[in-house]
C-alpha positions as a LaTeX table, in Angstrom:
\begin{tabular}{lrrr}
\hline
Residue & $x$ (\AA) & $y$ (\AA) & $z$ (\AA) \\
\hline
Met1 & 9.08 & 14.36 & 0.59 \\
Arg2 & 10.13 & 12.50 & $-1.91$ \\
Ile3 & 9.21 & 8.68 & $-1.37$ \\
Thr4 & 12.92 & 6.55 & $-1.63$ \\
Ile5 & 13.51 & 2.76 & $-0.84$ \\
Leu6 & 16.49 & 1.09 & 0.29 \\
Ala7 & 19.79 & 1.12 & $-2.34$ \\
Asp8 & 19.40 & $-3.17$ & $-1.98$ \\
Glu9 & 15.38 & $-3.03$ & $-2.10$ \\
Arg10 & 15.52 & $-0.95$ & $-5.59$ \\
Asp11 & 18.39 & $-2.06$ & $-7.24$ \\
Lys12 & 16.10 & $-5.39$ & $-6.84$ \\
Gly13 & 13.07 & $-2.89$ & $-8.14$ \\
Glu14 & 14.94 & $-1.58$ & $-10.96$ \\
Arg15 & 16.02 & $-5.81$ & $-11.85$ \\
Ala16 & 12.19 & $-6.06$ & $-12.40$ \\
Arg17 & 11.46 & $-3.00$ & $-14.39$ \\
Asp18 & 13.83 & $-4.52$ & $-16.40$ \\
Gln19 & 11.44 & $-7.82$ & $-16.33$ \\
Lys20 & 8.45 & $-6.19$ & $-17.28$ \\
Leu21 & 7.02 & $-7.30$ & $-14.17$ \\
Asp22 & 6.36 & $-11.06$ & $-13.74$ \\
Ser23 & 2.16 & $-10.67$ & $-13.89$ \\
Ser24 & 2.11 & $-14.52$ & $-12.18$ \\
Cys25 & 4.05 & $-13.33$ & $-8.98$ \\
Gly26 & 2.15 & $-14.55$ & $-6.22$ \\
Cys27 & 1.79 & $-11.55$ & $-4.79$ \\
Leu28 & $-1.10$ & $-9.93$ & $-6.35$ \\
Glu29 & $-3.39$ & $-12.99$ & $-5.06$ \\
Ser30 & $-2.09$ & $-13.36$ & $-1.96$ \\
Pro31 & 0.16 & $-9.97$ & $-0.90$ \\
Ile32 & 0.08 & $-11.06$ & 3.03 \\
Gly33 & 2.13 & $-12.47$ & 4.67 \\
Arg34 & 4.69 & $-13.05$ & 1.90 \\
Gly35 & 8.00 & $-11.94$ & 1.94 \\
Met36 & 8.71 & $-8.62$ & 1.60 \\
His37 & 10.79 & $-5.38$ & 2.52 \\
Val38 & 8.52 & $-2.87$ & 4.91 \\
Lys39 & 10.02 & 0.81 & 4.49 \\
Glu40 & 7.43 & 2.56 & 7.61 \\
Leu41 & 6.67 & 5.98 & 5.76 \\
Gly42 & 4.63 & 7.93 & 9.26 \\
Met43 & 1.23 & 9.10 & 9.77 \\
Asp44 & $-0.33$ & 11.93 & 6.70 \\
Ser45 & $-2.18$ & 14.39 & 7.57 \\
Arg46 & $-5.41$ & 12.66 & 7.97 \\
Phe47 & $-3.15$ & 10.22 & 10.95 \\
Ala48 & $-3.35$ & 7.42 & 9.03 \\
Glu49 & $-0.20$ & 5.49 & 8.56 \\
Val50 & 1.58 & 4.95 & 5.17 \\
Ser51 & 4.72 & 2.42 & 4.09 \\
Val52 & 5.56 & 0.53 & 0.71 \\
Phe53 & 6.06 & $-2.99$ & 0.74 \\
Gln54 & 7.98 & $-3.83$ & $-1.85$ \\
Cys55 & 7.90 & $-7.57$ & $-3.21$ \\
Arg56 & 10.70 & $-9.78$ & $-2.69$ \\
Asp57 & 10.45 & $-12.02$ & $-6.24$ \\
Cys58 & 9.32 & $-9.59$ & $-8.63$ \\
Gly59 & 10.37 & $-6.13$ & $-7.12$ \\
Arg60 & 6.14 & $-4.77$ & $-6.86$ \\
His61 & 5.22 & $-2.00$ & $-4.69$ \\
Trp62 & 2.58 & $-2.48$ & $-2.73$ \\
Leu63 & 0.50 & 0.17 & $-0.48$ \\
Arg64 & $-0.56$ & 0.17 & 2.43 \\
Tyr65 & $-2.47$ & 2.88 & 4.25 \\
Phe66 & $-3.47$ & 1.98 & 7.54 \\
Tyr67 & $-6.15$ & 4.31 & 9.68 \\
Glu68 & $-7.73$ & 3.74 & 13.24 \\
Val69 & $-9.43$ & 6.23 & 15.97 \\
Glu70 & $-8.55$ & 4.72 & 19.14 \\
Ala71 & $-11.16$ & 6.96 & 21.05 \\
Phe72 & $-13.75$ & 4.44 & 18.49 \\
Thr73 & $-13.96$ & 0.31 & 19.04 \\
Arg74 & $-13.73$ & $-1.36$ & 15.61 \\
Ser75 & $-12.63$ & 1.96 & 13.31 \\
Gly76 & $-8.74$ & $-0.46$ & 12.58 \\
Arg77 & $-8.89$ & $-1.21$ & 8.67 \\
Trp78 & $-5.97$ & $-1.49$ & 6.12 \\
Tyr79 & $-5.18$ & $-0.60$ & 2.56 \\
Leu80 & $-3.60$ & $-2.56$ & 0.30 \\
Gly81 & $-2.68$ & $-1.22$ & $-2.95$ \\
Cys82 & 0.40 & $-2.26$ & $-6.27$ \\
Val83 & 1.50 & 0.72 & $-7.90$ \\
Thr84 & 3.48 & 1.32 & $-10.86$ \\
Pro85 & 6.77 & 2.39 & $-10.57$ \\
Glu86 & 5.40 & 5.20 & $-12.76$ \\
Gln87 & 2.79 & 5.75 & $-9.77$ \\
Phe88 & 5.67 & 4.98 & $-7.10$ \\
Asp89 & 7.88 & 7.68 & $-8.03$ \\
Gly90 & 5.68 & 10.67 & $-7.97$ \\
Leu91 & 4.92 & 9.30 & $-4.52$ \\
Thr92 & 4.58 & 11.32 & $-1.61$ \\
Val93 & 3.02 & 10.95 & 1.82 \\
Glu94 & $-0.21$ & 13.26 & 1.64 \\
Asn95 & $-0.90$ & 12.19 & $-1.69$ \\
Phe96 & $-1.03$ & 8.88 & $-0.29$ \\
Lys97 & $-4.12$ & 7.63 & $-0.28$ \\
Gly98 & $-4.97$ & 9.86 & $-3.71$ \\
Val99 & $-2.55$ & 6.94 & $-5.38$ \\
Met100 & $-4.68$ & 4.48 & $-3.44$ \\
Glu101 & $-7.71$ & 6.66 & $-4.36$ \\
Ala102 & $-6.93$ & 6.69 & $-8.05$ \\
Leu103 & $-6.12$ & 2.44 & $-9.12$ \\
Asp104 & $-8.37$ & 0.13 & $-10.33$ \\
Trp105 & $-8.72$ & $-2.22$ & $-7.19$ \\
Tyr106 & $-6.74$ & $-2.18$ & $-3.87$ \\
Leu107 & $-7.59$ & $-4.91$ & $-1.00$ \\
Tyr108 & $-8.94$ & $-3.23$ & 2.30 \\
Gly109 & $-9.58$ & $-5.73$ & 5.75 \\
Gly110 & $-10.09$ & $-4.27$ & 9.20 \\
Ser111 & $-12.16$ & $-4.26$ & 12.60 \\
Tyr112 & $-13.98$ & $-1.69$ & 10.71 \\
Tyr113 & $-14.61$ & $-4.34$ & 7.91 \\
Asp114 & $-15.86$ & $-7.43$ & 11.17 \\
Gly115 & $-12.54$ & $-8.51$ & 10.40 \\
Leu116 & $-13.38$ & $-9.10$ & 6.65 \\
Thr117 & $-11.14$ & $-8.76$ & 3.75 \\
Gly118 & $-12.10$ & $-7.87$ & $-0.11$ \\
Arg119 & $-11.07$ & $-5.91$ & $-2.98$ \\
Thr120 & $-12.52$ & $-2.64$ & $-3.90$ \\
Ser121 & $-11.69$ & 0.63 & $-5.64$ \\
Gly122 & $-12.48$ & 4.40 & $-5.69$ \\
Glu123 & $-12.97$ & 6.79 & $-2.00$ \\
Ile124 & $-10.98$ & 5.65 & 1.54 \\
Asn125 & $-13.93$ & 7.07 & 3.74 \\
Leu126 & $-11.62$ & 7.60 & 6.88 \\
Asn127 & $-15.25$ & 8.48 & 9.66 \\
Pro128 & $-14.87$ & 6.31 & 12.26 \\
\hline
\end{tabular}
């Protein structure tokens, strides 16, 4: 299944691509809590929730990967990474984790990390 976005979101994203994404947009410093279009995509085969956010100001796409094992306390974790238009175009629910792990950096947080947030890169550990 290929990922698509809503028509009005697509129009805004195409405008942002034409304008060379604004490197000064506040979403690069703090994407959480900003005005974002959100599209929930469901779960991958690892039972992680996958969704795509799109900044209302610059059109930049952010991937959100959320994983939790309900039987284990403090196992909830989320990852949020910004992708290029080319990375977004080839995105599927099943390659979502791999695309995130290949990014230069992504944000992380959740109870698994004792409520701390930070910036990292590389493999995403899904062990409880």
